[in-house]
Amino acid sequence: DEYFEMNKATVKYKQIIFIDDDVLTNVLNKKIVQAFMPELPVAVYIDIDDALNEIRMQTDLKQSLIFLDINFPGRGGWDFLDEYAQFSNASNVIVLSSSIDNRDREKARSYKAVIDYITKPLSFDFIKTFFEEFNTNQQDKP
């Protein structure tokens, strides 16, 4: 939607991170990204705390694009975003959820790092369009 469009920052992504407790969804999402951008490393986490611990150690996090599910058993995506907001090197996050509740979309808007909210499943067309627009914006910069 327009809110997320206005807040997209153009960054040269060097890695994609998926955080989702559904293993099959992660496998499919990784294949979609690698089909379009095979050279781009893809990391997958099925646990919020594992993701936070690993991401906290990264030095070039600004160059990562995170796809985050919000519904987990126990600590979930909102918990991740609450802690992630404290990172000084926080990167862009796209919420990728099965939730179609507008309250979730509104809540996602309250996090500075969130640049988009899309509903599952992730599609090849979304990845293709996102990175084509991203690459066009990169080329337009002086």
mmCIF file of N, CA and C in Angstrom:
data_model
loop_
_atom_site.group_PDB
_atom_site.id
_atom_site.type_symbol
_atom_site.label_atom_id
_atom_site.label_comp_id
_atom_site.label_asym_id
_atom_site.label_seq_id
_atom_site.Cartn_x
_atom_site.Cartn_y
_atom_site.Cartn_z
ATOM 1 N N ASP A 1 0.824 -1.184 0.000
ATOM 2 C CA ASP A 1 0.000 0.000 0.000
ATOM 3 C C ASP A 1 0.870 1.250 0.000
ATOM 4 N N GLU A 2 0.263 2.402 -0.077
ATOM 5 C CA GLU A 2 1.012 3.645 -0.239
ATOM 6 C C GLU A 2 1.946 3.932 0.922
ATOM 7 N N TYR A 3 1.519 3.620 2.137
ATOM 8 C CA TYR A 3 2.382 3.887 3.293
ATOM 9 C C TYR A 3 3.720 3.174 3.131
ATOM 10 N N PHE A 4 3.664 1.899 2.808
ATOM 11 C CA PHE A 4 4.899 1.131 2.684
ATOM 12 C C PHE A 4 5.704 1.588 1.470
ATOM 13 N N GLU A 5 5.032 1.964 0.384
ATOM 14 C CA GLU A 5 5.747 2.443 -0.799
ATOM 15 C C GLU A 5 6.590 3.664 -0.476
ATOM 16 N N MET A 6 6.067 4.564 0.349
ATOM 17 C CA MET A 6 6.785 5.796 0.682
ATOM 18 C C MET A 6 7.996 5.518 1.554
ATOM 19 N N ASN A 7 7.996 4.418 2.284
ATOM 20 C CA ASN A 7 9.059 4.157 3.244
ATOM 21 C C ASN A 7 10.109 3.155 2.770
ATOM 22 N N LYS A 8 10.035 2.750 1.513
ATOM 23 C CA LYS A 8 11.033 1.820 1.005
ATOM 24 C C LYS A 8 12.343 2.548 0.775
ATOM 25 N N ALA A 9 13.382 2.020 1.348
ATOM 26 C CA ALA A 9 14.716 2.581 1.150
ATOM 27 C C ALA A 9 15.447 1.708 0.139
ATOM 28 N N THR A 10 16.224 2.343 -0.704
ATOM 29 C CA THR A 10 16.980 1.564 -1.670
ATOM 30 C C THR A 10 18.335 1.221 -1.070
ATOM 31 N N VAL A 11 18.534 -0.048 -0.873
ATOM 32 C CA VAL A 11 19.748 -0.574 -0.273
ATOM 33 C C VAL A 11 20.241 -1.681 -1.181
ATOM 34 N N LYS A 12 21.542 -1.848 -1.281
ATOM 35 C CA LYS A 12 22.086 -2.944 -2.076
ATOM 36 C C LYS A 12 22.086 -4.193 -1.202
ATOM 37 N N TYR A 13 21.093 -5.041 -1.410
ATOM 38 C CA TYR A 13 20.957 -6.236 -0.583
ATOM 39 C C TYR A 13 21.998 -7.272 -0.965
ATOM 40 N N LYS A 14 22.614 -7.847 0.075
ATOM 41 C CA LYS A 14 23.612 -8.889 -0.131
ATOM 42 C C LYS A 14 23.160 -10.216 0.463
ATOM 43 N N GLN A 15 21.979 -10.210 1.098
ATOM 44 C CA GLN A 15 21.471 -11.419 1.735
ATOM 45 C C GLN A 15 19.973 -11.281 1.983
ATOM 46 N N ILE A 16 19.290 -12.404 1.903
ATOM 47 C CA ILE A 16 17.876 -12.492 2.263
ATOM 48 C C ILE A 16 17.785 -13.373 3.500
ATOM 49 N N ILE A 17 16.947 -12.970 4.446
ATOM 50 C CA ILE A 17 16.723 -13.755 5.657
ATOM 51 C C ILE A 17 15.222 -14.037 5.768
ATOM 52 N N PHE A 18 14.879 -15.308 5.918
ATOM 53 C CA PHE A 18 13.497 -15.702 6.175
ATOM 54 C C PHE A 18 13.387 -16.150 7.624
ATOM 55 N N ILE A 19 12.392 -15.608 8.326
ATOM 56 C CA ILE A 19 12.126 -16.017 9.696
ATOM 57 C C ILE A 19 10.675 -16.491 9.741
ATOM 58 N N ASP A 20 10.513 -17.803 9.802
ATOM 59 C CA ASP A 20 9.186 -18.420 9.760
ATOM 60 C C ASP A 20 9.298 -19.792 10.391
ATOM 61 N N ASP A 21 8.337 -20.162 11.215
ATOM 62 C CA ASP A 21 8.391 -21.456 11.891
ATOM 63 C C ASP A 21 7.943 -22.611 11.002
ATOM 64 N N ASP A 22 7.466 -22.331 9.808
ATOM 65 C CA ASP A 22 7.003 -23.379 8.889
ATOM 66 C C ASP A 22 8.149 -23.766 7.947
ATOM 67 N N VAL A 23 8.698 -24.951 8.160
ATOM 68 C CA VAL A 23 9.863 -25.402 7.400
ATOM 69 C C VAL A 23 9.565 -25.489 5.903
ATOM 70 N N LEU A 24 8.415 -26.030 5.531
ATOM 71 C CA LEU A 24 8.069 -26.152 4.122
ATOM 72 C C LEU A 24 7.967 -24.779 3.452
ATOM 73 N N THR A 25 7.348 -23.826 4.141
ATOM 74 C CA THR A 25 7.250 -22.463 3.610
ATOM 75 C C THR A 25 8.636 -21.890 3.381
ATOM 76 N N ASN A 26 9.557 -22.120 4.314
ATOM 77 C CA ASN A 26 10.924 -21.622 4.157
ATOM 78 C C ASN A 26 11.615 -22.233 2.946
ATOM 79 N N VAL A 27 11.438 -23.520 2.736
ATOM 80 C CA VAL A 27 12.043 -24.192 1.580
ATOM 81 C C VAL A 27 11.515 -23.580 0.287
ATOM 82 N N LEU A 28 10.194 -23.401 0.212
ATOM 83 C CA LEU A 28 9.596 -22.829 -0.998
ATOM 84 C C LEU A 28 10.044 -21.384 -1.216
ATOM 85 N N ASN A 29 10.063 -20.584 -0.150
ATOM 86 C CA ASN A 29 10.471 -19.188 -0.270
ATOM 87 C C ASN A 29 11.921 -19.067 -0.726
ATOM 88 N N LYS A 30 12.774 -19.912 -0.179
ATOM 89 C CA LYS A 30 14.186 -19.898 -0.569
ATOM 90 C C LYS A 30 14.324 -20.243 -2.053
ATOM 91 N N LYS A 31 13.568 -21.233 -2.515
ATOM 92 C CA LYS A 31 13.619 -21.624 -3.932
ATOM 93 C C LYS A 31 13.141 -20.484 -4.838
ATOM 94 N N ILE A 32 12.125 -19.764 -4.414
ATOM 95 C CA ILE A 32 11.608 -18.640 -5.203
ATOM 96 C C ILE A 32 12.678 -17.569 -5.354
ATOM 97 N N VAL A 33 13.318 -17.208 -4.269
ATOM 98 C CA VAL A 33 14.370 -16.177 -4.325
ATOM 99 C C VAL A 33 15.535 -16.658 -5.176
ATOM 100 N N GLN A 34 15.966 -17.892 -4.969
ATOM 101 C CA GLN A 34 17.117 -18.397 -5.695
ATOM 102 C C GLN A 34 16.830 -18.613 -7.182
ATOM 103 N N ALA A 35 15.565 -18.802 -7.534
ATOM 104 C CA ALA A 35 15.219 -18.933 -8.947
ATOM 105 C C ALA A 35 15.438 -17.606 -9.675
ATOM 106 N N PHE A 36 15.176 -16.521 -8.987
ATOM 107 C CA PHE A 36 15.328 -15.204 -9.604
ATOM 108 C C PHE A 36 16.722 -14.621 -9.388
ATOM 109 N N MET A 37 17.299 -14.857 -8.226
ATOM 110 C CA MET A 37 18.611 -14.310 -7.887
ATOM 111 C C MET A 37 19.474 -15.409 -7.266
ATOM 112 N N PRO A 38 19.973 -16.321 -8.087
ATOM 113 C CA PRO A 38 20.704 -17.479 -7.548
ATOM 114 C C PRO A 38 21.983 -17.122 -6.789
ATOM 115 N N GLU A 39 22.549 -15.960 -7.057
ATOM 116 C CA GLU A 39 23.794 -15.573 -6.393
ATOM 117 C C GLU A 39 23.577 -14.981 -4.999
ATOM 118 N N LEU A 40 22.345 -14.688 -4.655
ATOM 119 C CA LEU A 40 22.037 -14.035 -3.387
ATOM 120 C C LEU A 40 21.910 -15.069 -2.262
ATOM 121 N N PRO A 41 22.745 -14.977 -1.220
ATOM 122 C CA PRO A 41 22.630 -15.928 -0.108
ATOM 123 C C PRO A 41 21.289 -15.782 0.620
ATOM 124 N N VAL A 42 20.736 -16.917 1.028
ATOM 125 C CA VAL A 42 19.468 -16.931 1.752
ATOM 126 C C VAL A 42 19.665 -17.689 3.064
ATOM 127 N N ALA A 43 19.375 -17.013 4.174
ATOM 128 C CA ALA A 43 19.427 -17.644 5.496
ATOM 129 C C ALA A 43 17.997 -17.873 5.974
ATOM 130 N N VAL A 44 17.797 -18.950 6.719
ATOM 131 C CA VAL A 44 16.465 -19.317 7.191
ATOM 132 C C VAL A 44 16.519 -19.600 8.692
ATOM 133 N N TYR A 45 15.556 -19.042 9.418
ATOM 134 C CA TYR A 45 15.439 -19.278 10.863
ATOM 135 C C TYR A 45 14.006 -19.677 11.164
ATOM 136 N N ILE A 46 13.853 -20.683 12.028
ATOM 137 C CA ILE A 46 12.518 -21.131 12.403
ATOM 138 C C ILE A 46 12.177 -20.720 13.829
ATOM 139 N N ASP A 47 13.107 -20.037 14.501
ATOM 140 C CA ASP A 47 12.926 -19.639 15.888
ATOM 141 C C ASP A 47 13.314 -18.162 16.039
ATOM 142 N N ILE A 48 12.473 -17.381 16.698
ATOM 143 C CA ILE A 48 12.710 -15.944 16.872
ATOM 144 C C ILE A 48 14.021 -15.674 17.606
ATOM 145 N N ASP A 49 14.259 -16.372 18.708
ATOM 146 C CA ASP A 49 15.469 -16.124 19.486
ATOM 147 C C ASP A 49 16.733 -16.502 18.706
ATOM 148 N N ASP A 50 16.689 -17.623 17.979
ATOM 149 C CA ASP A 50 17.840 -17.995 17.147
ATOM 150 C C ASP A 50 18.113 -16.914 16.104
ATOM 151 N N ALA A 51 17.050 -16.412 15.481
ATOM 152 C CA ALA A 51 17.201 -15.366 14.466
ATOM 153 C C ALA A 51 17.807 -14.108 15.080
ATOM 154 N N LEU A 52 17.268 -13.670 16.206
ATOM 155 C CA LEU A 52 17.792 -12.465 16.863
ATOM 156 C C LEU A 52 19.255 -12.631 17.250
ATOM 157 N N ASN A 53 19.616 -13.786 17.806
ATOM 158 C CA ASN A 53 21.001 -14.026 18.217
ATOM 159 C C ASN A 53 21.956 -13.994 17.031
ATOM 160 N N GLU A 54 21.578 -14.627 15.946
ATOM 161 C CA GLU A 54 22.437 -14.644 14.750
ATOM 162 C C GLU A 54 22.519 -13.266 14.099
ATOM 163 N N ILE A 55 21.385 -12.616 13.978
ATOM 164 C CA ILE A 55 21.337 -11.308 13.327
ATOM 165 C C ILE A 55 22.112 -10.279 14.149
ATOM 166 N N ARG A 56 22.049 -10.393 15.448
ATOM 167 C CA ARG A 56 22.765 -9.465 16.333
ATOM 168 C C ARG A 56 24.278 -9.509 16.063
ATOM 169 N N MET A 57 24.786 -10.644 15.622
ATOM 170 C CA MET A 57 26.223 -10.821 15.376
ATOM 171 C C MET A 57 26.679 -10.249 14.030
ATOM 172 N N GLN A 58 25.758 -9.975 13.141
ATOM 173 C CA GLN A 58 26.132 -9.522 11.800
ATOM 174 C C GLN A 58 26.544 -8.057 11.806
ATOM 175 N N THR A 59 27.587 -7.762 11.041
ATOM 176 C CA THR A 59 28.085 -6.387 10.982
ATOM 177 C C THR A 59 27.493 -5.605 9.809
ATOM 178 N N ASP A 60 27.121 -6.289 8.751
ATOM 179 C CA ASP A 60 26.582 -5.596 7.572
ATOM 180 C C ASP A 60 25.081 -5.849 7.419
ATOM 181 N N LEU A 61 24.384 -5.778 8.519
ATOM 182 C CA LEU A 61 22.956 -6.080 8.537
ATOM 183 C C LEU A 61 22.143 -5.157 7.636
ATOM 184 N N LYS A 62 22.591 -3.917 7.455
ATOM 185 C CA LYS A 62 21.874 -2.965 6.602
ATOM 186 C C LYS A 62 21.691 -3.506 5.192
ATOM 187 N N GLN A 63 22.511 -4.469 4.804
ATOM 188 C CA GLN A 63 22.446 -5.009 3.457
ATOM 189 C C GLN A 63 21.679 -6.323 3.398
ATOM 190 N N SER A 64 20.877 -6.575 4.431
ATOM 191 C CA SER A 64 20.035 -7.770 4.468
ATOM 192 C C SER A 64 18.576 -7.363 4.325
ATOM 193 N N LEU A 65 17.813 -8.210 3.684
ATOM 194 C CA LEU A 65 16.367 -8.018 3.587
ATOM 195 C C LEU A 65 15.734 -9.173 4.346
ATOM 196 N N ILE A 66 14.917 -8.842 5.343
ATOM 197 C CA ILE A 66 14.314 -9.851 6.197
ATOM 198 C C ILE A 66 12.840 -10.012 5.851
ATOM 199 N N PHE A 67 12.430 -11.263 5.614
ATOM 200 C CA PHE A 67 11.025 -11.613 5.462
ATOM 201 C C PHE A 67 10.615 -12.271 6.779
ATOM 202 N N LEU A 68 9.623 -11.694 7.450
ATOM 203 C CA LEU A 68 9.263 -12.118 8.796
ATOM 204 C C LEU A 68 7.799 -12.523 8.882
ATOM 205 N N ASP A 69 7.573 -13.748 9.360
ATOM 206 C CA ASP A 69 6.215 -14.173 9.700
ATOM 207 C C ASP A 69 5.912 -13.620 11.093
ATOM 208 N N ILE A 70 4.664 -13.314 11.368
ATOM 209 C CA ILE A 70 4.339 -12.752 12.687
ATOM 210 C C ILE A 70 3.726 -13.776 13.637
ATOM 211 N N ASN A 71 3.193 -14.866 13.105
ATOM 212 C CA ASN A 71 2.524 -15.853 13.957
ATOM 213 C C ASN A 71 3.425 -17.059 14.211
ATOM 214 N N PHE A 72 3.860 -17.181 15.456
ATOM 215 C CA PHE A 72 4.705 -18.280 15.907
ATOM 216 C C PHE A 72 4.104 -18.822 17.195
ATOM 217 N N PRO A 73 4.377 -20.079 17.516
ATOM 218 C CA PRO A 73 4.040 -20.520 18.864
ATOM 219 C C PRO A 73 5.044 -19.871 19.822
ATOM 220 N N GLY A 74 4.585 -19.347 20.930
ATOM 221 C CA GLY A 74 5.506 -18.660 21.845
ATOM 222 C C GLY A 74 5.834 -17.264 21.334
ATOM 223 N N ARG A 75 7.120 -16.896 21.412
ATOM 224 C CA ARG A 75 7.545 -15.574 20.933
ATOM 225 C C ARG A 75 7.380 -15.509 19.418
ATOM 226 N N GLY A 76 6.816 -14.400 18.938
ATOM 227 C CA GLY A 76 6.521 -14.302 17.516
ATOM 228 C C GLY A 76 7.148 -13.097 16.853
ATOM 229 N N GLY A 77 6.630 -12.780 15.694
ATOM 230 C CA GLY A 77 7.155 -11.698 14.881
ATOM 231 C C GLY A 77 7.109 -10.341 15.551
ATOM 232 N N TRP A 78 6.053 -10.087 16.324
ATOM 233 C CA TRP A 78 5.974 -8.794 17.011
ATOM 234 C C TRP A 78 7.081 -8.686 18.059
ATOM 235 N N ASP A 79 7.363 -9.802 18.742
ATOM 236 C CA ASP A 79 8.469 -9.814 19.717
ATOM 237 C C ASP A 79 9.792 -9.539 19.003
ATOM 238 N N PHE A 80 9.957 -10.167 17.834
ATOM 239 C CA PHE A 80 11.164 -9.922 17.041
ATOM 240 C C PHE A 80 11.284 -8.433 16.712
ATOM 241 N N LEU A 81 10.207 -7.850 16.195
ATOM 242 C CA LEU A 81 10.254 -6.443 15.787
ATOM 243 C C LEU A 81 10.500 -5.508 16.972
ATOM 244 N N ASP A 82 9.939 -5.829 18.134
ATOM 245 C CA ASP A 82 10.177 -5.012 19.323
ATOM 246 C C ASP A 82 11.668 -4.980 19.674
ATOM 247 N N GLU A 83 12.318 -6.140 19.650
ATOM 248 C CA GLU A 83 13.748 -6.196 19.972
ATOM 249 C C GLU A 83 14.588 -5.641 18.825
ATOM 250 N N TYR A 84 14.184 -5.950 17.624
ATOM 251 C CA TYR A 84 14.942 -5.533 16.438
ATOM 252 C C TYR A 84 14.969 -4.011 16.305
ATOM 253 N N ALA A 85 13.944 -3.347 16.781
ATOM 254 C CA ALA A 85 13.881 -1.880 16.726
ATOM 255 C C ALA A 85 15.022 -1.248 17.526
ATOM 256 N N GLN A 86 15.607 -1.996 18.445
ATOM 257 C CA GLN A 86 16.714 -1.484 19.261
ATOM 258 C C GLN A 86 18.072 -1.629 18.577
ATOM 259 N N PHE A 87 18.129 -2.380 17.475
ATOM 260 C CA PHE A 87 19.399 -2.583 16.775
ATOM 261 C C PHE A 87 19.804 -1.300 16.069
ATOM 262 N N SER A 88 21.038 -0.892 16.232
ATOM 263 C CA SER A 88 21.501 0.338 15.574
ATOM 264 C C SER A 88 21.723 0.119 14.079
ATOM 265 N N ASN A 89 21.927 -1.122 13.690
ATOM 266 C CA ASN A 89 22.177 -1.413 12.277
ATOM 267 C C ASN A 89 21.012 -2.161 11.630
ATOM 268 N N ALA A 90 19.792 -1.904 12.103
ATOM 269 C CA ALA A 90 18.605 -2.618 11.617
ATOM 270 C C ALA A 90 18.424 -2.438 10.113
ATOM 271 N N SER A 91 18.029 -3.505 9.474
ATOM 272 C CA SER A 91 17.803 -3.522 8.039
ATOM 273 C C SER A 91 16.302 -3.484 7.753
ATOM 274 N N ASN A 92 15.977 -3.579 6.494
ATOM 275 C CA ASN A 92 14.579 -3.574 6.073
ATOM 276 C C ASN A 92 13.915 -4.919 6.335
ATOM 277 N N VAL A 93 12.644 -4.851 6.746
ATOM 278 C CA VAL A 93 11.848 -6.042 7.035
ATOM 279 C C VAL A 93 10.580 -5.991 6.201
ATOM 280 N N ILE A 94 10.246 -7.119 5.594
ATOM 281 C CA ILE A 94 8.956 -7.289 4.935
ATOM 282 C C ILE A 94 8.200 -8.331 5.754
ATOM 283 N N VAL A 95 7.054 -7.940 6.294
ATOM 284 C CA VAL A 95 6.226 -8.894 7.016
ATOM 285 C C VAL A 95 5.551 -9.784 5.970
ATOM 286 N N LEU A 96 5.751 -11.082 6.118
ATOM 287 C CA LEU A 96 5.178 -12.081 5.221
ATOM 288 C C LEU A 96 4.324 -12.998 6.081
ATOM 289 N N SER A 97 3.015 -12.762 6.059
ATOM 290 C CA SER A 97 2.136 -13.444 7.004
ATOM 291 C C SER A 97 0.891 -13.995 6.329
ATOM 292 N N SER A 98 0.311 -14.977 6.958
ATOM 293 C CA SER A 98 -0.971 -15.498 6.487
ATOM 294 C C SER A 98 -2.123 -14.632 7.005
ATOM 295 N N SER A 99 -1.823 -13.709 7.923
ATOM 296 C CA SER A 99 -2.851 -12.855 8.508
ATOM 297 C C SER A 99 -3.325 -11.799 7.509
ATOM 298 N N ILE A 100 -4.637 -11.714 7.346
ATOM 299 C CA ILE A 100 -5.216 -10.669 6.494
ATOM 300 C C ILE A 100 -5.915 -9.615 7.351
ATOM 301 N N ASP A 101 -5.669 -9.678 8.648
ATOM 302 C CA ASP A 101 -6.270 -8.742 9.598
ATOM 303 C C ASP A 101 -5.650 -7.356 9.423
ATOM 304 N N ASN A 102 -6.475 -6.357 9.153
ATOM 305 C CA ASN A 102 -5.970 -4.992 8.958
ATOM 306 C C ASN A 102 -5.274 -4.451 10.201
ATOM 307 N N ARG A 103 -5.626 -4.959 11.372
ATOM 308 C CA ARG A 103 -4.941 -4.517 12.596
ATOM 309 C C ARG A 103 -3.471 -4.937 12.578
ATOM 310 N N ASP A 104 -3.179 -6.095 11.997
ATOM 311 C CA ASP A 104 -1.786 -6.531 11.878
ATOM 312 C C ASP A 104 -1.023 -5.624 10.908
ATOM 313 N N ARG A 105 -1.668 -5.277 9.805
ATOM 314 C CA ARG A 105 -1.049 -4.377 8.829
ATOM 315 C C ARG A 105 -0.770 -3.009 9.476
ATOM 316 N N GLU A 106 -1.742 -2.510 10.226
ATOM 317 C CA GLU A 106 -1.573 -1.223 10.921
ATOM 318 C C GLU A 106 -0.443 -1.302 11.938
ATOM 319 N N LYS A 107 -0.390 -2.388 12.683
ATOM 320 C CA LYS A 107 0.669 -2.552 13.682
ATOM 321 C C LYS A 107 2.037 -2.600 13.004
ATOM 322 N N ALA A 108 2.126 -3.277 11.866
ATOM 323 C CA ALA A 108 3.393 -3.360 11.131
ATOM 324 C C ALA A 108 3.880 -1.970 10.733
ATOM 325 N N ARG A 109 2.946 -1.089 10.418
ATOM 326 C CA ARG A 109 3.310 0.286 10.034
ATOM 327 C C ARG A 109 4.004 1.040 11.164
ATOM 328 N N SER A 110 3.788 0.612 12.394
ATOM 329 C CA SER A 110 4.372 1.324 13.533
ATOM 330 C C SER A 110 5.860 1.020 13.724
ATOM 331 N N TYR A 111 6.384 0.079 12.972
ATOM 332 C CA TYR A 111 7.801 -0.278 13.080
ATOM 333 C C TYR A 111 8.580 0.349 11.922
ATOM 334 N N LYS A 112 9.586 1.113 12.283
ATOM 335 C CA LYS A 112 10.393 1.835 11.291
ATOM 336 C C LYS A 112 11.039 0.896 10.264
ATOM 337 N N ALA A 113 11.474 -0.276 10.700
ATOM 338 C CA ALA A 113 12.188 -1.199 9.816
ATOM 339 C C ALA A 113 11.279 -1.868 8.782
ATOM 340 N N VAL A 114 9.975 -1.913 9.037
ATOM 341 C CA VAL A 114 9.056 -2.629 8.142
ATOM 342 C C VAL A 114 8.766 -1.781 6.906
ATOM 343 N N ILE A 115 9.125 -2.338 5.740
ATOM 344 C CA ILE A 115 8.925 -1.609 4.486
ATOM 345 C C ILE A 115 7.752 -2.143 3.669
ATOM 346 N N ASP A 116 7.211 -3.293 4.064
ATOM 347 C CA ASP A 116 6.070 -3.837 3.333
ATOM 348 C C ASP A 116 5.407 -4.915 4.179
ATOM 349 N N TYR A 117 4.154 -5.202 3.837
ATOM 350 C CA TYR A 117 3.378 -6.246 4.495
ATOM 351 C C TYR A 117 2.686 -7.007 3.374
ATOM 352 N N ILE A 118 3.046 -8.261 3.219
ATOM 353 C CA ILE A 118 2.412 -9.060 2.170
ATOM 354 C C ILE A 118 1.862 -10.340 2.789
ATOM 355 N N THR A 119 0.823 -10.858 2.157
ATOM 356 C CA THR A 119 0.232 -12.095 2.650
ATOM 357 C C THR A 119 0.831 -13.283 1.917
ATOM 358 N N LYS A 120 0.923 -14.387 2.664
ATOM 359 C CA LYS A 120 1.436 -15.628 2.089
ATOM 360 C C LYS A 120 0.471 -16.135 1.038
ATOM 361 N N PRO A 121 0.938 -16.875 0.097
ATOM 362 C CA PRO A 121 2.325 -17.298 -0.077
ATOM 363 C C PRO A 121 3.147 -16.240 -0.812
ATOM 364 N N LEU A 122 4.453 -16.277 -0.590
ATOM 365 C CA LEU A 122 5.368 -15.431 -1.337
ATOM 366 C C LEU A 122 5.332 -15.894 -2.782
ATOM 367 N N SER A 123 5.279 -14.949 -3.704
ATOM 368 C CA SER A 123 5.205 -15.341 -5.112
ATOM 369 C C SER A 123 6.466 -14.936 -5.859
ATOM 370 N N PHE A 124 6.738 -15.680 -6.897
ATOM 371 C CA PHE A 124 7.859 -15.355 -7.776
ATOM 372 C C PHE A 124 7.653 -13.956 -8.356
ATOM 373 N N ASP A 125 6.399 -13.627 -8.709
ATOM 374 C CA ASP A 125 6.113 -12.305 -9.279
ATOM 375 C C ASP A 125 6.457 -11.185 -8.309
ATOM 376 N N PHE A 126 6.167 -11.364 -7.008
ATOM 377 C CA PHE A 126 6.511 -10.330 -6.030
ATOM 378 C C PHE A 126 8.021 -10.133 -5.979
ATOM 379 N N ILE A 127 8.765 -11.230 -5.886
ATOM 380 C CA ILE A 127 10.232 -11.138 -5.811
ATOM 381 C C ILE A 127 10.777 -10.485 -7.074
ATOM 382 N N LYS A 128 10.279 -10.917 -8.212
ATOM 383 C CA LYS A 128 10.749 -10.355 -9.486
ATOM 384 C C LYS A 128 10.468 -8.849 -9.546
ATOM 385 N N THR A 129 9.254 -8.447 -9.227
ATOM 386 C CA THR A 129 8.879 -7.030 -9.269
ATOM 387 C C THR A 129 9.668 -6.230 -8.240
ATOM 388 N N PHE A 130 9.781 -6.749 -7.025
ATOM 389 C CA PHE A 130 10.504 -6.034 -5.963
ATOM 390 C C PHE A 130 11.943 -5.766 -6.380
ATOM 391 N N PHE A 131 12.636 -6.789 -6.865
ATOM 392 C CA PHE A 131 14.049 -6.608 -7.201
ATOM 393 C C PHE A 131 14.244 -5.869 -8.522
ATOM 394 N N GLU A 132 13.307 -5.968 -9.435
ATOM 395 C CA GLU A 132 13.409 -5.157 -10.658
ATOM 396 C C GLU A 132 13.239 -3.676 -10.315
ATOM 397 N N GLU A 133 12.252 -3.354 -9.480
ATOM 398 C CA GLU A 133 12.073 -1.957 -9.044
ATOM 399 C C GLU A 133 13.282 -1.496 -8.251
ATOM 400 N N PHE A 134 13.779 -2.362 -7.397
ATOM 401 C CA PHE A 134 14.936 -2.045 -6.583
ATOM 402 C C PHE A 134 16.153 -1.758 -7.471
ATOM 403 N N ASN A 135 16.393 -2.625 -8.452
ATOM 404 C CA ASN A 135 17.540 -2.430 -9.348
ATOM 405 C C ASN A 135 17.384 -1.178 -10.196
ATOM 406 N N THR A 136 16.165 -0.862 -10.629
ATOM 407 C CA THR A 136 15.915 0.362 -11.387
ATOM 408 C C THR A 136 16.217 1.577 -10.528
ATOM 409 N N ASN A 137 15.767 1.558 -9.269
ATOM 410 C CA ASN A 137 16.046 2.670 -8.362
ATOM 411 C C ASN A 137 17.542 2.826 -8.126
ATOM 412 N N GLN A 138 18.274 1.721 -8.059
ATOM 413 C CA GLN A 138 19.723 1.777 -7.859
ATOM 414 C C GLN A 138 20.397 2.451 -9.059
ATOM 415 N N GLN A 139 19.929 2.117 -10.267
ATOM 416 C CA GLN A 139 20.525 2.670 -11.479
ATOM 417 C C GLN A 139 20.206 4.140 -11.635
ATOM 418 N N ASP A 140 19.063 4.589 -11.114
ATOM 419 C CA ASP A 140 18.665 5.990 -11.216
ATOM 420 C C ASP A 140 19.453 6.898 -10.283
ATOM 421 N N LYS A 141 20.094 6.317 -9.283
ATOM 422 C CA LYS A 141 20.845 7.138 -8.316
ATOM 423 C C LYS A 141 22.133 7.636 -8.953
ATOM 424 N N PRO A 142 22.539 8.877 -8.644
ATOM 425 C CA PRO A 142 23.776 9.402 -9.224
ATOM 426 C C PRO A 142 24.998 8.694 -8.706
#
